[in-house]
Coordinates of C-alpha atoms and ligand atoms in Angstrom, one line a residue:
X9 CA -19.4 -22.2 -14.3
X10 CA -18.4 -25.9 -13.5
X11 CA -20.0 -26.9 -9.8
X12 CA -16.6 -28.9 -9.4
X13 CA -14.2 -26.1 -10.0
X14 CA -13.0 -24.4 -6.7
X15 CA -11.9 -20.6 -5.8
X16 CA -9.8 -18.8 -3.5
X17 CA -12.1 -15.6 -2.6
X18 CA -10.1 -12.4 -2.3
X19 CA -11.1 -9.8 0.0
X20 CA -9.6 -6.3 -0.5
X21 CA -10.9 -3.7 1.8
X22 CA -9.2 -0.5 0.5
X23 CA -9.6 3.3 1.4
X24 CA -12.1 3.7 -1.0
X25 CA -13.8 0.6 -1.8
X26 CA -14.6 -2.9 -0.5
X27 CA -14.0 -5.6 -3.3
X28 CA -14.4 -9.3 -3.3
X29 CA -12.3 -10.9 -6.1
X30 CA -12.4 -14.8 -7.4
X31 CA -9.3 -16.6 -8.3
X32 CA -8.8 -20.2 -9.9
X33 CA -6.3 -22.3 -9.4
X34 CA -4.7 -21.1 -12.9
X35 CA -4.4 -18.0 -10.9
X36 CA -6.9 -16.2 -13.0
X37 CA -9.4 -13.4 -12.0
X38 CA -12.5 -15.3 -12.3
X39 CA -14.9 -12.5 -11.3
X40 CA -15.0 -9.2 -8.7
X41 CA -17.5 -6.7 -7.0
X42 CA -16.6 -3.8 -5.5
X43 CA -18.7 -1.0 -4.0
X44 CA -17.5 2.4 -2.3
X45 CA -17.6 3.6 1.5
X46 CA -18.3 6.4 2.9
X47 CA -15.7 9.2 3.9
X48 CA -15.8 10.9 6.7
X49 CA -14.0 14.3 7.5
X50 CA -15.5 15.5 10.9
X51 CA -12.6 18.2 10.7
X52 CA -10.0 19.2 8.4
X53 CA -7.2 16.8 7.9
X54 CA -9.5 14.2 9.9
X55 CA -10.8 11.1 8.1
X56 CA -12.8 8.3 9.1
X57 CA -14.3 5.3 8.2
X58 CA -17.8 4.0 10.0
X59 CA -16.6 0.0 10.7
X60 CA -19.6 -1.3 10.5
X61 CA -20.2 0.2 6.7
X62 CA -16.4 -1.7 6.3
X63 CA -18.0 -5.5 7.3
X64 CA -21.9 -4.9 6.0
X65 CA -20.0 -3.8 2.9
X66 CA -17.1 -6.4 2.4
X67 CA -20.2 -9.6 3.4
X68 CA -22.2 -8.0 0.7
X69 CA -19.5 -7.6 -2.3
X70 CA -18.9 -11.4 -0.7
X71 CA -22.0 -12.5 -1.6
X72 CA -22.5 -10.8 -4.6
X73 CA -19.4 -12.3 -6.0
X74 CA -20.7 -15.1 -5.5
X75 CA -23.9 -14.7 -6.5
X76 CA -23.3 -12.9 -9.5
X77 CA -20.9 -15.6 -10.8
X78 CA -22.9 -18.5 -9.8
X79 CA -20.4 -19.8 -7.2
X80 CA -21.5 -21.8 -3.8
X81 CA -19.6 -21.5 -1.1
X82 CA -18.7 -25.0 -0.7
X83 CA -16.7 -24.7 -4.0
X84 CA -14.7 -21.5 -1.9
X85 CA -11.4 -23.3 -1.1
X86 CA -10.5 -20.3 1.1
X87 CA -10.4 -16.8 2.0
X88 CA -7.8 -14.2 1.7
X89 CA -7.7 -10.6 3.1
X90 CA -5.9 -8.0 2.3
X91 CA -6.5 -4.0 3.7
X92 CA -5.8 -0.5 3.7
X93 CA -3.0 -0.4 6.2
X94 CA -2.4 1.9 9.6
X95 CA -6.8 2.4 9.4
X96 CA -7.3 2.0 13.4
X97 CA -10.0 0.8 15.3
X98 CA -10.4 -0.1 19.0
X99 CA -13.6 -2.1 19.8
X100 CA -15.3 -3.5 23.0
X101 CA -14.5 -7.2 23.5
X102 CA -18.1 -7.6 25.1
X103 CA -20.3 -6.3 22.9
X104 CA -18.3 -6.4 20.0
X105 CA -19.1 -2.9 18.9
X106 CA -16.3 -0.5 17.7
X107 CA -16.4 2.5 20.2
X108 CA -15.3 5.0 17.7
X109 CA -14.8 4.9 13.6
X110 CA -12.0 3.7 11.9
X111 CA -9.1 6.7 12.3
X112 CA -7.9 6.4 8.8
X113 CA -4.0 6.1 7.9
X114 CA -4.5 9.6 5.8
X115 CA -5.6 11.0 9.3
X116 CA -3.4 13.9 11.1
X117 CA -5.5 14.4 13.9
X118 CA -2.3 13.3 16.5
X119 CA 0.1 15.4 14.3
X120 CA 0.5 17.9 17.7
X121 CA 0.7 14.7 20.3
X122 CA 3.2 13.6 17.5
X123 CA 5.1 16.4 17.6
X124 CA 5.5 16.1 21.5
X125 CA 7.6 13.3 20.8
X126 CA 9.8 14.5 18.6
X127 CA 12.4 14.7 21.9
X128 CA 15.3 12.6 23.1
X129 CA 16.3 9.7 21.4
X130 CA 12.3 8.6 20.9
X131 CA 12.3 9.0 17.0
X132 CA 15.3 7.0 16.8
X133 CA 14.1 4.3 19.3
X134 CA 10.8 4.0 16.9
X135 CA 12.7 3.7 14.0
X136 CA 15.4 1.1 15.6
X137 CA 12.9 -1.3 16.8
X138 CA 9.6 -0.5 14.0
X139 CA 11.9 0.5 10.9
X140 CA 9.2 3.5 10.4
X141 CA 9.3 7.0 10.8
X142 CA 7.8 8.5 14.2
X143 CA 4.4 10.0 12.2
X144 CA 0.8 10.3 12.8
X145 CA 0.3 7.7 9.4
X146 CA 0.6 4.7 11.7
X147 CA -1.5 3.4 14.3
X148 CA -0.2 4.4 17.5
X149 CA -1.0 8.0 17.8
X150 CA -4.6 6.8 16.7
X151 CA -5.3 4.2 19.0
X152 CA -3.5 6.4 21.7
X153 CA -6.2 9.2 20.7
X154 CA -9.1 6.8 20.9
X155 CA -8.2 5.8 24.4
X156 CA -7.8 9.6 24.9
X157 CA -11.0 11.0 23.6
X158 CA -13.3 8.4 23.8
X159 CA -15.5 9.0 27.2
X160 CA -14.5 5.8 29.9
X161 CA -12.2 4.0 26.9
X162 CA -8.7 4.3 29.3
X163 CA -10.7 3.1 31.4
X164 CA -12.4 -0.1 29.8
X165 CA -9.1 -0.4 28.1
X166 CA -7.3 -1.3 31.5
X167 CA -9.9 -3.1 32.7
X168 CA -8.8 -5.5 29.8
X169 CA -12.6 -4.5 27.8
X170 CA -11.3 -2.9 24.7
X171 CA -9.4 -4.7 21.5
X172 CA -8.0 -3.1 18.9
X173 CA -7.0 -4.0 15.4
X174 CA -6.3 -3.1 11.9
X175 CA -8.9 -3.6 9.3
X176 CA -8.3 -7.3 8.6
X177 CA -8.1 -8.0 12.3
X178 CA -11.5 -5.6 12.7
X179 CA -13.1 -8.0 9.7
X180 CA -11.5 -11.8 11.1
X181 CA -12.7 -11.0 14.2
X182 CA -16.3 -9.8 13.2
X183 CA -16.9 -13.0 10.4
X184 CA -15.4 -15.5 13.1
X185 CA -17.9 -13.9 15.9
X186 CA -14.9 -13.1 17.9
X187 CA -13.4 -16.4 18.0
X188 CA -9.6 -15.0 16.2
X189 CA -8.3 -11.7 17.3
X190 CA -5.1 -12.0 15.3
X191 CA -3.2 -10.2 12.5
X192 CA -0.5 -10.9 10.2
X193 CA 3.3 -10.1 10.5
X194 CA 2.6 -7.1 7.7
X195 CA 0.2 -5.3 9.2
X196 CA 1.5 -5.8 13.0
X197 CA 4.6 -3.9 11.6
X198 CA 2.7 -0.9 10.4
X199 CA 1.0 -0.1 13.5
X200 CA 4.7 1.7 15.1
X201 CA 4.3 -0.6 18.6
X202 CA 5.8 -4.0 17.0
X203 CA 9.4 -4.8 16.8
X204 CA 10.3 -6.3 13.5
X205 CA 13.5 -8.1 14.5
X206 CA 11.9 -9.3 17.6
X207 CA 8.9 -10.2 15.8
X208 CA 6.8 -9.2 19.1
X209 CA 4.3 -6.0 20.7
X210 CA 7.0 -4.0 21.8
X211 CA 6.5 -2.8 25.8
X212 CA 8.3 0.0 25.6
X213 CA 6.5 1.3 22.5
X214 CA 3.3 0.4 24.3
X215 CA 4.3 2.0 27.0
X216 CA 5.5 5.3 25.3
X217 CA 1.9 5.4 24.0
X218 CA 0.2 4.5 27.1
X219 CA -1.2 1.3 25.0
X220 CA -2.6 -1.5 27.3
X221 CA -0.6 -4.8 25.5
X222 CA -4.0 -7.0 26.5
X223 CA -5.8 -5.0 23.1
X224 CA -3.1 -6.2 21.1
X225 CA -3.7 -8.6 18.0
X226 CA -1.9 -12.4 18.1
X227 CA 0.7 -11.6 15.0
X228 CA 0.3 -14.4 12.5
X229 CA 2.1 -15.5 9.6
X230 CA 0.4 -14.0 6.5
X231 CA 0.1 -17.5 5.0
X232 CA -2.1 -19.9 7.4
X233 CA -4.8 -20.2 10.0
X234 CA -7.1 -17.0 10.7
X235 CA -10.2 -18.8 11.2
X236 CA -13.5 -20.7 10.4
X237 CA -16.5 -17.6 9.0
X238 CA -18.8 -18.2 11.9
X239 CA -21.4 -21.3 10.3
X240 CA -24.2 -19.6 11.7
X241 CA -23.8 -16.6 9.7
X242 CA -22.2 -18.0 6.7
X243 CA -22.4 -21.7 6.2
X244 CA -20.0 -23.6 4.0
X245 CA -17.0 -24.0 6.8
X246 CA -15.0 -20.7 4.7
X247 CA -12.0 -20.5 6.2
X248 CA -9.4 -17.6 6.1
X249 CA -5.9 -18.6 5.4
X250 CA -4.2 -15.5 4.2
X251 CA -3.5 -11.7 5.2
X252 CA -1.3 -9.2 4.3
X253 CA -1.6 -5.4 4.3
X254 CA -2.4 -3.8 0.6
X255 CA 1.3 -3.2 -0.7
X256 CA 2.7 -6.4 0.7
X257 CA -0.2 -8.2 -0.7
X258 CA 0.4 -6.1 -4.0
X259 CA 4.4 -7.3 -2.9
X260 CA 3.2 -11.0 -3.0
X261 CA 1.1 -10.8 -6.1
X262 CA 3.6 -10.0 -8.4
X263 CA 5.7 -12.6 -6.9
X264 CA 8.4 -10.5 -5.7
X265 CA 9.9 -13.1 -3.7
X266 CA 13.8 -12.6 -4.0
X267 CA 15.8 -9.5 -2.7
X268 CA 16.5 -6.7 -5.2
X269 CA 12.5 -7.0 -6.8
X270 CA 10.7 -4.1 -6.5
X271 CA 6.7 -3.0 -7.0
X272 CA 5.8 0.2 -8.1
X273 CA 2.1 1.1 -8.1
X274 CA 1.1 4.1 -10.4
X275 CA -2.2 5.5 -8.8
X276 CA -2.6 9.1 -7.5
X277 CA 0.9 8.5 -6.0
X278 CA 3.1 5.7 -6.4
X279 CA 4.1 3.0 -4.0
X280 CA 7.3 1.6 -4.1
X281 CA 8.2 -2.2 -2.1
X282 CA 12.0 -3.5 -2.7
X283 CA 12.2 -6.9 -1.3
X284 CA 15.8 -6.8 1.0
X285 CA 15.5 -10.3 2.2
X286 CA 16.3 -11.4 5.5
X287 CA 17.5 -8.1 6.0
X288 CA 16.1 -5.1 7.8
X289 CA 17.6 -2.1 6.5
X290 CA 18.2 1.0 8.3
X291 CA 17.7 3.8 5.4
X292 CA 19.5 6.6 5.1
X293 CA 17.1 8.4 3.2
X294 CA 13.9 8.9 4.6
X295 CA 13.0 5.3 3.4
X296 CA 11.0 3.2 5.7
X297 CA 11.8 -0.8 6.5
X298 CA 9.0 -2.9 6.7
X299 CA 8.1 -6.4 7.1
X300 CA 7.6 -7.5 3.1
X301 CA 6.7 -10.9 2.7
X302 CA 5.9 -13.5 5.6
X303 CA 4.3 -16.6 4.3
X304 CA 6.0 -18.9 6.4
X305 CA 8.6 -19.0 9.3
X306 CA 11.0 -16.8 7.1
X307 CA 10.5 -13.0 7.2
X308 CA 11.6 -10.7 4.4
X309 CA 12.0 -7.2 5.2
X310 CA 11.1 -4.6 2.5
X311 CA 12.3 -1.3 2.1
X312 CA 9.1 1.4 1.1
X313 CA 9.2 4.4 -0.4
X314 CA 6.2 6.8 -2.0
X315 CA 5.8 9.7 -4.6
X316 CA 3.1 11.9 -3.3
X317 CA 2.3 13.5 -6.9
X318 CA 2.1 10.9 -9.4
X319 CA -1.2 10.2 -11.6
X320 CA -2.4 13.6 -9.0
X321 CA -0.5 15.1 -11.6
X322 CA -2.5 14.2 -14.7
X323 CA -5.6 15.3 -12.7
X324 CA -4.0 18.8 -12.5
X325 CA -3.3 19.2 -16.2
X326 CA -7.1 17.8 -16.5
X327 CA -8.7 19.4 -14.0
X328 CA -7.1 23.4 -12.9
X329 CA -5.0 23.9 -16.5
X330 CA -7.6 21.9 -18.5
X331 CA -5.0 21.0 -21.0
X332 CA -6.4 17.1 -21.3
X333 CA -10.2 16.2 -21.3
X334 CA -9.2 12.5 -19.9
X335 CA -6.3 11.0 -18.7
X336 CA -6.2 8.4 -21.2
X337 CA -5.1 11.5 -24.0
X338 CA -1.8 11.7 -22.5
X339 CA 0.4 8.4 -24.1
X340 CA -0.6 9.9 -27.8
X341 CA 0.3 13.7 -26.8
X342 CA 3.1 12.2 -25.1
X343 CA 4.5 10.2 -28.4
X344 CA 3.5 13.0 -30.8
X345 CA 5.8 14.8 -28.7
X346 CA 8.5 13.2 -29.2
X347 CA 11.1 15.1 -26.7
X348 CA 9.8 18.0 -23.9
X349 CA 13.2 20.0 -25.3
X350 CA 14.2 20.3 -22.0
X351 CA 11.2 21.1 -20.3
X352 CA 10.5 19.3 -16.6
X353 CA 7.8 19.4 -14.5
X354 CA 8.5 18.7 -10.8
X355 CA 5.4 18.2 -9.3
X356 CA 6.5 19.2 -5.9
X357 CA 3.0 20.1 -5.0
X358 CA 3.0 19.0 -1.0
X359 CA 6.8 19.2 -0.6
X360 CA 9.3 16.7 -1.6
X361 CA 9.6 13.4 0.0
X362 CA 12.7 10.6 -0.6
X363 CA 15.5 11.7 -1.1
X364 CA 15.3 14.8 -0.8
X365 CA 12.7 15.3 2.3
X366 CA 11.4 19.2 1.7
X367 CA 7.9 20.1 2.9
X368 CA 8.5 23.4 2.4
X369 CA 9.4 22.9 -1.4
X370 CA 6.8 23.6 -3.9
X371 CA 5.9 22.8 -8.1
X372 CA 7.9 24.4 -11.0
X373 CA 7.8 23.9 -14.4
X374 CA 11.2 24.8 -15.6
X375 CA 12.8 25.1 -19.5
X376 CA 10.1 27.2 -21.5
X377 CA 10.5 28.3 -25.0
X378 CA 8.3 30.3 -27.3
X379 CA 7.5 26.6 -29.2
X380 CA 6.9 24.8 -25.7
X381 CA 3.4 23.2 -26.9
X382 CA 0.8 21.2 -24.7
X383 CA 1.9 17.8 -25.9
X384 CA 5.4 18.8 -24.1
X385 CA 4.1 20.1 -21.3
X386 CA 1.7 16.6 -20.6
X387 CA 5.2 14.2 -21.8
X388 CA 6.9 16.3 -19.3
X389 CA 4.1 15.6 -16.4
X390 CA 4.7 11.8 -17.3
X391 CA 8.4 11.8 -17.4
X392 CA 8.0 13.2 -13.6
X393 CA 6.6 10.3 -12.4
X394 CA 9.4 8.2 -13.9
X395 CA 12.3 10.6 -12.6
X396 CA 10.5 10.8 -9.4
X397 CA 10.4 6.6 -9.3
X398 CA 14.0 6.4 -10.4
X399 CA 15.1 8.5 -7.6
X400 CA 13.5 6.1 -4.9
X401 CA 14.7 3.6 -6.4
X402 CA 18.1 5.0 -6.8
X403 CA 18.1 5.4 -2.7
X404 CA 16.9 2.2 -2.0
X405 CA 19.6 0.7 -3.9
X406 CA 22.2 2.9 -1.9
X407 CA 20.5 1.7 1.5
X408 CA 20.2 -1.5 1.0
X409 CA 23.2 -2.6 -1.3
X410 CA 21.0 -4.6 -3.4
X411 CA 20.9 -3.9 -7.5
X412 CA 17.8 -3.5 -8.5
X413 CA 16.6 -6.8 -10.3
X414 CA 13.2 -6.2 -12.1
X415 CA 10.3 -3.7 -11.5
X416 CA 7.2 -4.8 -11.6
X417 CA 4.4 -2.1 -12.0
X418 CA 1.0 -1.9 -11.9
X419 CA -1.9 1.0 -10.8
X420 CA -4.0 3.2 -13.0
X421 CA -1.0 4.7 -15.1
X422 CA 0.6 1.8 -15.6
X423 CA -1.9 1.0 -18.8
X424 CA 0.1 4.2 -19.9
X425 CA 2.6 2.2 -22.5
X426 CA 5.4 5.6 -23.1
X427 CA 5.1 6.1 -19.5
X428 CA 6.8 2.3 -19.0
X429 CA 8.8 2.7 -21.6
X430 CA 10.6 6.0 -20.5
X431 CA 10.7 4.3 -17.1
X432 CA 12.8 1.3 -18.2
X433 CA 14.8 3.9 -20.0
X434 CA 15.3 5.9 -17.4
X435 CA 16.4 3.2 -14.7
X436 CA 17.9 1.2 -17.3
X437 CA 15.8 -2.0 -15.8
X438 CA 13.0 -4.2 -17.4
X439 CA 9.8 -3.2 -16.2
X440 CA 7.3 -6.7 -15.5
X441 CA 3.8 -5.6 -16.0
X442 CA 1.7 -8.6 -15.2
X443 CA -0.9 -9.4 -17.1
X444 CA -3.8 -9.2 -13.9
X445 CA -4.2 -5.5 -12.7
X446 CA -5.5 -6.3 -9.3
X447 CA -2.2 -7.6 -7.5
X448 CA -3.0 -6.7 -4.8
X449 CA -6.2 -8.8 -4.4
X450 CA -4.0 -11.8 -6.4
X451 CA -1.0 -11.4 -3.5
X452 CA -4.2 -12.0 -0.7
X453 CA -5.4 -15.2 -2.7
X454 CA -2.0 -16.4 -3.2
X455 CA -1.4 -16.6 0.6
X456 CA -4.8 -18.3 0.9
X457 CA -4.4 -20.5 -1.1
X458 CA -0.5 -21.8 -0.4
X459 CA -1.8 -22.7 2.9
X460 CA -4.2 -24.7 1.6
X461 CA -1.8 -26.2 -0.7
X462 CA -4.6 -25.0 -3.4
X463 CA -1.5 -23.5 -4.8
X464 CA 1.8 -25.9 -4.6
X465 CA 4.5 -23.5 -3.7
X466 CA 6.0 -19.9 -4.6
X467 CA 7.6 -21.9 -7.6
X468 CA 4.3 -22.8 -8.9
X469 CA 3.2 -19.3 -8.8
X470 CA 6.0 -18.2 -10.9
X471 CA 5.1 -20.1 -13.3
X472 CA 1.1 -18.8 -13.3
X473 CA 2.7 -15.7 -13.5
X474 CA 2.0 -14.1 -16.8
X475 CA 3.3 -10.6 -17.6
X476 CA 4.8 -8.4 -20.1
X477 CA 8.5 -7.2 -20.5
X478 CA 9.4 -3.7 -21.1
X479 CA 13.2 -3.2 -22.0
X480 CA 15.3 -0.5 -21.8
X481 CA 16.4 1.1 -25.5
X482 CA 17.6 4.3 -24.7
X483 CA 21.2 5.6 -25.2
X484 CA 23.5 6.0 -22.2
X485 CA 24.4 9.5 -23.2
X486 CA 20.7 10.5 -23.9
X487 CA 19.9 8.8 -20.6
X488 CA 22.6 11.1 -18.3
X489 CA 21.9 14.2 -20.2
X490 CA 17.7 13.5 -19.1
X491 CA 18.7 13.0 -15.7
X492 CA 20.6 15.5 -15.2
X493 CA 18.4 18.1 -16.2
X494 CA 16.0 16.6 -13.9
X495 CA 18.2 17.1 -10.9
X496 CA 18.7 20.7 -12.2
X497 CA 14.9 20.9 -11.8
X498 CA 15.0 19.4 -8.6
X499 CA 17.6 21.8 -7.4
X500 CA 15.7 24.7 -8.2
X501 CA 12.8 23.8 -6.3
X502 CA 14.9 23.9 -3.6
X503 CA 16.2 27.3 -3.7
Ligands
ADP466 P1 -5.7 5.3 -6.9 O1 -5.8 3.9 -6.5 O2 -4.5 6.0 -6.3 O3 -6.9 6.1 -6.7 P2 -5.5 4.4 -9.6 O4 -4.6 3.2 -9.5 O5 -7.0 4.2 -9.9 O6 -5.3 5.4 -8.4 O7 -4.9 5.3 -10.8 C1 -5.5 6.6 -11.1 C2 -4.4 7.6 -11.4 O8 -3.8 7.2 -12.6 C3 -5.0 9.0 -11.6 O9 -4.2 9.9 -10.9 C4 -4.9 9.2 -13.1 O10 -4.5 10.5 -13.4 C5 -3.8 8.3 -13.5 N1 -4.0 7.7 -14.9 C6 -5.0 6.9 -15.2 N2 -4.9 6.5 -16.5 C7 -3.8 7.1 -17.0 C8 -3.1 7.0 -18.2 N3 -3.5 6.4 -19.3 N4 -1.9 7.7 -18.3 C9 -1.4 8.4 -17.2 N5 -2.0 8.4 -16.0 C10 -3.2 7.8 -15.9

């Protein structure tokens, strides 16, 4: 590798992993490292993450990186973070130590002190001023149960000793030596205590949660200064100039920059951005608004939605019916196929979520014939995670007023070529798939790297931007007569 070429290093501290990504100024994945934490379920339903595993981890895949591609850190133009979002943790300012593990966003520990609040007009107040949906998935209720449970933390906490912050905050403040407590604008608005229109900590919120405001974060704009890494620790003068939570990041990387774009990531589940520009939308449909993209004075709002059982349900064909050996299998079965003859699988496994909002609803697989074969049955667990796309996307449409104007995917399925295919079918929209998987870390450098003017301007991304076009070629009436035996499906889960 040229000593005079210079990198943005990407920083992705996930649920699972910790990965440190290189990026060029072609925007090119140059290199990554990743390497797993640990999980930690003290009780059912509980999960944690130990924060000092988090930064020994995410230094070590940074030097690795490095290491492994023969990179110094002087050629490091600057640092971007991205990070599983909600994941709480509430150290002390003195010693620096966390005084409990990282209360992950999967977490429903506070589901009961939730519950409590599900009174008045407080569900509507939260979603009024955060956009979200009064739940234990944001921070709140976790940082609220830390002060709770945590022997002398209310106390400390008053006293003005504690800080708490999400996992980029946790990791700026850690590789600055406590010289930047701050997050960005997307994470702050995940957290359920910041008001997105005010762009400010919220007192009332704080106060509802009995959340001293002196913990709180300074909210940043995702694109700028976070910091110098601490020279004693890590010489070289590596500076962090962008942050953004995972999906905005992911939001950011496939240059979703004008209202109406939408991200879809196909993992386990699916996660869904639309960008609604300078809008915050109040959704009618279970949807939560968000803050999207904030790389400079200018916030744009997203609207988010998720399918709970996406890729989960290739696993379940793999792993309890043992149809498939390996997900991989399912794009031939899927073509050989040809049609599921009217069989649907609605993967309704933990309830349904948006639109319909059911927890009580479970799975059916509706439509079987004598000749229903296994290559049906595993097209059919595909098309569900396109019908179940097309119906967020459908609501976010209706909530926001905004057409959809291109979808760009990524996520393990996405390599799945019918499954994009039937998707552009079934919405009737192009589908973008870029042609670097790891958006999300790409989003993070992006931001890093705007701020350094390393990159030019969002223009100049666009045109770095290479990707792949899926288009629609489906039949109108084809199209109607698939959907509506979807909702058919849909409605008998219900029952
Ligand atoms: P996560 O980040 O949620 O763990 P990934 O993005 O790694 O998930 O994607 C893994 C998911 O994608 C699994 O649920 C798997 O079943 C599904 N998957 C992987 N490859 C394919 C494929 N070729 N076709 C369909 N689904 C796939």
């Amino acid at each position: 590798m040229s000593n005079k070429e210079t990198y943005i290093l990407s920083l992705d501290a996930g649920t699972t992993s910790e990965r440190a990504a290189l990026f060029n100024q072609e925007g090119k994945l140059v290199g990554q490292v990743a390497r797993p934490i640990k999980q930690i379920y003290p009780h059912p339903a509980w999960v944690e993450h130990d924060p000092m595993e988090i930064l020994s981890t995410q230094v070590g895949v940074m030097s690795e990186v490095l290491v492994k591609y023969g990179v110094q850190s002087s050629q490091i133009a600057g640092i971007g973070i991205t990070n599983q979002r909600e994941t709480s943790i509430v150290w002390d300012k003195n010693t620096g130590l966390p005084i409990y593990n990282a209360i992950v966003w999967q977490c429903r520990r506070t589901a009961d002190m939730v519950a409590k609040l599900r009174r008045d007009n407080i569900p509507d107040l939260i979603q009024k001023k955060t956009g979200l949906i009064l739940d234990p998935y944001f921070s709140a209720s976790k940082i609220a149960w830390i002060l709770d449970n945590v022997e002398g933390a209310r106390e400390k906490a008053e006293q003005g000793d504690l800080l708490f912050g999400t996992v980029d905050s946790w990791l700026i403040y850690k590789l600055t030596q406590g010289e930047v407590h701050a997050t960005d604008y997307t994470n702050a608005s995940r957290t359920m205590l910041y008001n997105i229109h005010e762009l400010a900590w919220d007192d009332e919120l704080l106060e509802l949660f009995n959340i001293p405001r002196s913990m709180m974060p300074e909210v940043r704009s995702s694109s700028g200064d976070f910091g110098v890494l601490s020279p004693e620790l890590y010489p070289g003068s590596l500076r962090i100039t962008g942050v953004a939570g995972d999906q905005q990041a992911s939001l950011f990387g496939h240059c979703c920059f004008e209202p109406g774009m939408v991200k879809n990531t196909y993992g386990t589940g699916c996660f869904m951005l639309m960008n609604t520009g300078d809008h915050a939308v109040s959704s009618q449909n279970g949807l939560l608004s968000t803050i999207g993209i904030a790389d400079g004075d200018k916030i744009q709002y997203a609207l988010e939605g998720s399918v709970f059982i996406a890729g989960a349900v290739i696993q379940w064909l793999r792993d309890e019916l043992k149809l498939i050996e390996s997900a991989q299998e399912t794009e031939a079965l899927a073509l050989e196929a040809k049609s599921t003859d009217g069989v649907y699988i609605v993967p309704a496994f933990t309830g349904l979520g948006a639109p319909y909002w059911n927890p009580e609803a479970r799975g059916l697989i509706c439509g079987l014939s004598r000749g229903t074969n296994k290559a049906q049955l595993v097209r059919a667990a595909l098309e569900s995670m396109a019908y179940q796309t097309n119906d967020i996307i459908q609501a976010m449409q209706k909530d926001s007023g905004l057409s959809l104007s291109q979808l760009a995917v990524d996520g393990g399925a996405s390599v799945n070529t019918f499954l994009l295919q039937f998707q552009a079918d079934i919405l009737r929209s192009e589908l973008i798939r870029p042609e670097i998987s790891e958006t999300t870390a790409l989003g993070a450098a992006y931001l890093a790297g705007l701020a350094l003017g390393y990159y030019k301007d969002k223009k100049s991304l666009l045109d770095l931007h290479q990707t792949t076009r899926i288009i629609p070629n489906i039949d109108e009436e084809k199209r109607n007569s698939r959907l509506k035996g979807w909702h058919e499906a849909i409605k008998k889960t219900l029952l």
